[in-house]
Every structure is written in C-alpha cells, then in structure tokens.
PDB file of C-alpha atoms in Angstrom:
ATOM      1  CA  MET A   1       0.000   0.000   0.000  1.00  0.00           C
ATOM      2  CA  ARG A   2       2.822   2.402   0.832  1.00  0.00           C
ATOM      3  CA  ARG A   3       4.463   1.740  -2.519  1.00  0.00           C
ATOM      4  CA  ILE A   4       1.265   2.618  -4.345  1.00  0.00           C
ATOM      5  CA  ALA A   5       0.893   5.843  -2.345  1.00  0.00           C
ATOM      6  CA  ALA A   6       4.516   6.832  -3.055  1.00  0.00           C
ATOM      7  CA  PHE A   7       4.085   6.038  -6.734  1.00  0.00           C
ATOM      8  CA  ALA A   8       0.857   8.090  -6.943  1.00  0.00           C
ATOM      9  CA  THR A   9       2.483  11.020  -5.156  1.00  0.00           C
ATOM     10  CA  ALA A  10       5.439  10.916  -7.556  1.00  0.00           C
ATOM     11  CA  LEU A  11       3.074  10.818 -10.531  1.00  0.00           C
ATOM     12  CA  LEU A  12       1.279  13.910  -9.228  1.00  0.00           C
ATOM     13  CA  LEU A  13       4.434  15.883  -8.351  1.00  0.00           C
ATOM     14  CA  ILE A  14       6.338  15.305 -11.613  1.00  0.00           C
ATOM     15  CA  PRO A  15       3.780  17.115 -13.835  1.00  0.00           C
ATOM     16  CA  ALA A  16       3.476  19.911 -11.265  1.00  0.00           C
ATOM     17  CA  ALA A  17       7.252  20.439 -11.289  1.00  0.00           C
ATOM     18  CA  ALA A  18       7.332  20.280 -15.080  1.00  0.00           C
ATOM     19  CA  SER A  19       4.600  22.896 -15.421  1.00  0.00           C
ATOM     20  CA  ALA A  20       6.484  25.256 -13.094  1.00  0.00           C
ATOM     21  CA  GLN A  21       9.438  25.185 -15.481  1.00  0.00           C
ATOM     22  CA  SER A  22       8.627  26.360 -18.966  1.00  0.00           C
ATOM     23  CA  ILE A  23      10.951  26.498 -21.950  1.00  0.00           C
ATOM     24  CA  GLY A  24      13.304  29.466 -21.949  1.00  0.00           C
ATOM     25  CA  GLN A  25      13.068  30.201 -18.233  1.00  0.00           C
ATOM     26  CA  SER A  26      16.039  29.735 -15.975  1.00  0.00           C
ATOM     27  CA  LEU A  27      16.027  27.068 -13.319  1.00  0.00           C
ATOM     28  CA  PRO A  28      15.020  28.164  -9.815  1.00  0.00           C
ATOM     29  CA  GLY A  29      18.047  29.339  -7.888  1.00  0.00           C
ATOM     30  CA  ARG A  30      20.063  29.855 -11.067  1.00  0.00           C
ATOM     31  CA  SER A  31      20.515  33.174 -12.815  1.00  0.00           C
ATOM     32  CA  ASP A  32      20.210  33.671 -16.528  1.00  0.00           C
ATOM     33  CA  PRO A  33      23.597  33.150 -18.256  1.00  0.00           C
ATOM     34  CA  LEU A  34      23.365  36.627 -19.758  1.00  0.00           C
ATOM     35  CA  GLU A  35      22.773  38.188 -16.334  1.00  0.00           C
ATOM     36  CA  ARG A  36      25.862  36.680 -14.742  1.00  0.00           C
ATOM     37  CA  PRO A  37      28.717  39.089 -14.187  1.00  0.00           C
ATOM     38  CA  ALA A  38      31.595  38.507 -16.571  1.00  0.00           C
ATOM     39  CA  LYS A  39      34.839  37.229 -15.102  1.00  0.00           C
ATOM     40  CA  PRO A  40      37.524  39.895 -15.020  1.00  0.00           C
ATOM     41  CA  LEU A  41      40.139  39.440 -17.712  1.00  0.00           C
ATOM     42  CA  ALA A  42      43.482  38.168 -16.533  1.00  0.00           C
ATOM     43  CA  GLN A  43      46.125  40.847 -16.488  1.00  0.00           C
ATOM     44  CA  LYS A  44      48.938  40.416 -18.951  1.00  0.00           C
ATOM     45  CA  PRO A  45      52.278  39.859 -17.253  1.00  0.00           C
ATOM     46  CA  ALA A  46      54.673  42.735 -17.540  1.00  0.00           C
ATOM     47  CA  ALA A  47      57.242  42.348 -20.287  1.00  0.00           C
ATOM     48  CA  ALA A  48      60.755  41.570 -19.127  1.00  0.00           C
ATOM     49  CA  ARG A  49      62.983  44.620 -19.027  1.00  0.00           C
ATOM     50  CA  PRO A  50      66.426  43.979 -20.518  1.00  0.00           C
ATOM     51  CA  CYS A  51      69.696  44.742 -18.718  1.00  0.00           C
ATOM     52  CA  PRO A  52      71.982  46.000 -21.498  1.00  0.00           C
ATOM     53  CA  GLU A  53      74.774  46.799 -19.022  1.00  0.00           C
ATOM     54  CA  TYR A  54      75.386  43.052 -18.449  1.00  0.00           C
ATOM     55  CA  GLY A  55      75.031  41.848 -22.030  1.00  0.00           C
ATOM     56  CA  ALA A  56      72.553  39.958 -24.158  1.00  0.00           C
ATOM     57  CA  GLY A  57      69.969  37.745 -22.466  1.00  0.00           C
ATOM     58  CA  PHE A  58      69.911  39.439 -19.059  1.00  0.00           C
ATOM     59  CA  VAL A  59      66.567  40.707 -17.757  1.00  0.00           C
ATOM     60  CA  ARG A  60      65.893  42.820 -14.678  1.00  0.00           C
ATOM     61  CA  ILE A  61      63.891  41.421 -11.762  1.00  0.00           C
ATOM     62  CA  GLU A  62      61.034  43.827 -11.054  1.00  0.00           C
ATOM     63  CA  GLY A  63      61.593  45.967  -7.975  1.00  0.00           C
ATOM     64  CA  SER A  64      65.284  45.081  -7.765  1.00  0.00           C
ATOM     65  CA  SER A  65      68.630  45.991  -9.270  1.00  0.00           C
ATOM     66  CA  LEU A  66      69.332  42.277  -9.851  1.00  0.00           C
ATOM     67  CA  CYS A  67      69.520  40.965 -13.426  1.00  0.00           C
ATOM     68  CA  VAL A  68      69.263  37.272 -14.354  1.00  0.00           C
ATOM     69  CA  ARG A  69      69.913  35.098 -17.394  1.00  0.00           C
ATOM     70  CA  ALA A  70      68.756  31.492 -17.862  1.00  0.00           C
ATOM     71  CA  GLY A  71      69.744  29.005 -20.518  1.00  0.00           C
ATOM     72  CA  GLY A  72      70.361  25.376 -21.194  1.00  0.00           C
ATOM     73  CA  ALA A  73      70.465  22.538 -23.668  1.00  0.00           C
ATOM     74  CA  VAL A  74      68.938  19.094 -24.138  1.00  0.00           C
ATOM     75  CA  ARG A  75      70.059  16.179 -26.314  1.00  0.00           C
ATOM     76  CA  ALA A  76      68.367  12.822 -26.796  1.00  0.00           C
ATOM     77  CA  GLU A  77      69.448   9.998 -29.079  1.00  0.00           C
ATOM     78  CA  PHE A  78      68.425   6.460 -29.907  1.00  0.00           C
ATOM     79  CA  GLY A  79      70.334   4.065 -32.091  1.00  0.00           C
ATOM     80  CA  LYS A  80      71.968   0.762 -32.827  1.00  0.00           C
ATOM     81  CA  SER A  81      75.399   0.007 -31.488  1.00  0.00           C
ATOM     82  CA  SER A  82      77.987  -0.338 -34.254  1.00  0.00           C
ATOM     83  CA  SER A  83      80.255  -2.748 -32.386  1.00  0.00           C
ATOM     84  CA  ARG A  84      77.580  -4.892 -30.727  1.00  0.00           C
ATOM     85  CA  ASN A  85      74.199  -6.249 -31.701  1.00  0.00           C
ATOM     86  CA  GLY A  86      72.033  -4.053 -29.527  1.00  0.00           C
ATOM     87  CA  TYR A  87      70.081  -0.862 -29.240  1.00  0.00           C
ATOM     88  CA  GLY A  88      70.322   1.915 -26.741  1.00  0.00           C
ATOM     89  CA  SER A  89      69.396   5.448 -25.857  1.00  0.00           C
ATOM     90  CA  ALA A  90      71.058   8.395 -24.192  1.00  0.00           C
ATOM     91  CA  ALA A  91      69.854  11.752 -22.898  1.00  0.00           C
ATOM     92  CA  ASP A  92      71.906  14.739 -21.791  1.00  0.00           C
ATOM     93  CA  GLY A  93      70.854  18.048 -20.308  1.00  0.00           C
ATOM     94  CA  MET A  94      72.300  21.245 -18.935  1.00  0.00           C
ATOM     95  CA  VAL A  95      70.785  24.202 -17.067  1.00  0.00           C
ATOM     96  CA  HIS A  96      72.684  27.488 -16.703  1.00  0.00           C
ATOM     97  CA  LEU A  97      71.493  30.289 -14.378  1.00  0.00           C
ATOM     98  CA  GLU A  98      73.432  33.504 -13.856  1.00  0.00           C
ATOM     99  CA  SER A  99      72.615  36.633 -11.852  1.00  0.00           C
ATOM    100  CA  ARG A 100      74.370  39.961 -11.529  1.00  0.00           C
ATOM    101  CA  GLY A 101      73.637  43.071  -9.533  1.00  0.00           C
ATOM    102  CA  GLN A 102      75.050  46.078  -7.741  1.00  0.00           C
ATOM    103  CA  THR A 103      75.441  46.202  -3.956  1.00  0.00           C
ATOM    104  CA  GLY A 104      76.971  48.690  -1.557  1.00  0.00           C
ATOM    105  CA  LEU A 105      80.227  46.725  -1.738  1.00  0.00           C
ATOM    106  CA  GLY A 106      80.298  46.544  -5.534  1.00  0.00           C
ATOM    107  CA  GLU A 107      79.097  44.163  -8.195  1.00  0.00           C
ATOM    108  CA  VAL A 108      77.913  40.702  -7.161  1.00  0.00           C
ATOM    109  CA  ARG A 109      77.677  37.732  -9.528  1.00  0.00           C
ATOM    110  CA  SER A 110      76.376  34.200  -9.035  1.00  0.00           C
ATOM    111  CA  VAL A 111      76.436  31.265 -11.449  1.00  0.00           C
ATOM    112  CA  LEU A 112      74.679  27.908 -11.184  1.00  0.00           C
ATOM    113  CA  GLN A 113      75.347  25.262 -13.815  1.00  0.00           C
ATOM    114  CA  VAL A 114      73.969  21.710 -13.633  1.00  0.00           C
ATOM    115  CA  ARG A 115      74.652  18.872 -16.090  1.00  0.00           C
ATOM    116  CA  GLY A 116      73.161  15.410 -16.250  1.00  0.00           C
ATOM    117  CA  ARG A 117      73.341  12.286 -18.411  1.00  0.00           C
ATOM    118  CA  VAL A 118      71.331   9.066 -18.622  1.00  0.00           C
ATOM    119  CA  ASP A 119      72.462   6.053 -20.697  1.00  0.00           C
ATOM    120  CA  ARG A 120      70.305   3.016 -21.390  1.00  0.00           C
ATOM    121  CA  GLY A 121      71.262  -0.034 -23.394  1.00  0.00           C
ATOM    122  CA  ASP A 122      74.290  -0.659 -25.607  1.00  0.00           C
ATOM    123  CA  LEU A 123      74.590   2.794 -27.176  1.00  0.00           C
ATOM    124  CA  SER A 124      77.949   4.336 -26.355  1.00  0.00           C
ATOM    125  CA  ALA A 125      77.709   8.021 -27.195  1.00  0.00           C
ATOM    126  CA  GLY A 126      80.415  10.582 -26.723  1.00  0.00           C
ATOM    127  CA  PRO A 127      80.166  13.377 -24.165  1.00  0.00           C
ATOM    128  CA  PHE A 128      77.718  16.207 -24.737  1.00  0.00           C
ATOM    129  CA  ARG A 129      79.716  19.220 -25.883  1.00  0.00           C
ATOM    130  CA  TYR A 130      78.074  22.461 -24.793  1.00  0.00           C
TER     131      TYR A 130
END
C-alpha cells in the first residue's frame, strides 16, 4: 500500500514540477547566463625589461637591481650500437642560471650550472659538448 501511495504522489508531483518550469526560463536558484557578471580578464604579465649593461639575455627582476639570465640545452638519441648487436638510448641536459647586480660593496655575480646524463642499453655516445 505504501508503494502505491509513493508512486501516486510521484506521478502527481512530476507534472506539477514540469509545469512550473517552462521552456526558456532559468532554473530556480540559477541566474540567466546573460545576467551573470563577466569574469575579469586576466592581467597580462609585464614584459621583461632587458639589462643591457650586463650583455645579451639578461633581464631585470622587477623591484630590484638584480639581473638574471637562464639558458640550457637538451640532447636525446636512440640508435643501434655499431660494435655490438644491440640498441640503446642516451639523454643529456644542462641548465645554466646567472645573476648579476650592484650592492653597496660593488658588483655581485652568481652562477649555477647543472649537467646530467642518462644512458640506457648498448649505445655508447660521446660526451655532450656544450
């Protein structure tokens, strides 16, 4: 008996809910898409200001007298070993970071250079020449 009552109630409520929502009207609790406030546009990042006094590639850090330069290289290879019957791969990489700036004691300079190499298989490659 309870199942029949629940089924009858559901049959009566579904058309009532459908008649409350007509085509083209927004759902209750939801605003019309055209009425929603637009998201503010993301600000473009400021362009890097060059540091010509330290040479090509240096850019100034905003709000500081420090200038930095970043660089690097990557090499990947895959091949067949000429002396053995096998295949192999190798990957090399280098990251170079340099900063320069003026302090009360004079010019300061820092350099960070990191190199790495991974060899897999029978490929014997020569060193990565930067």
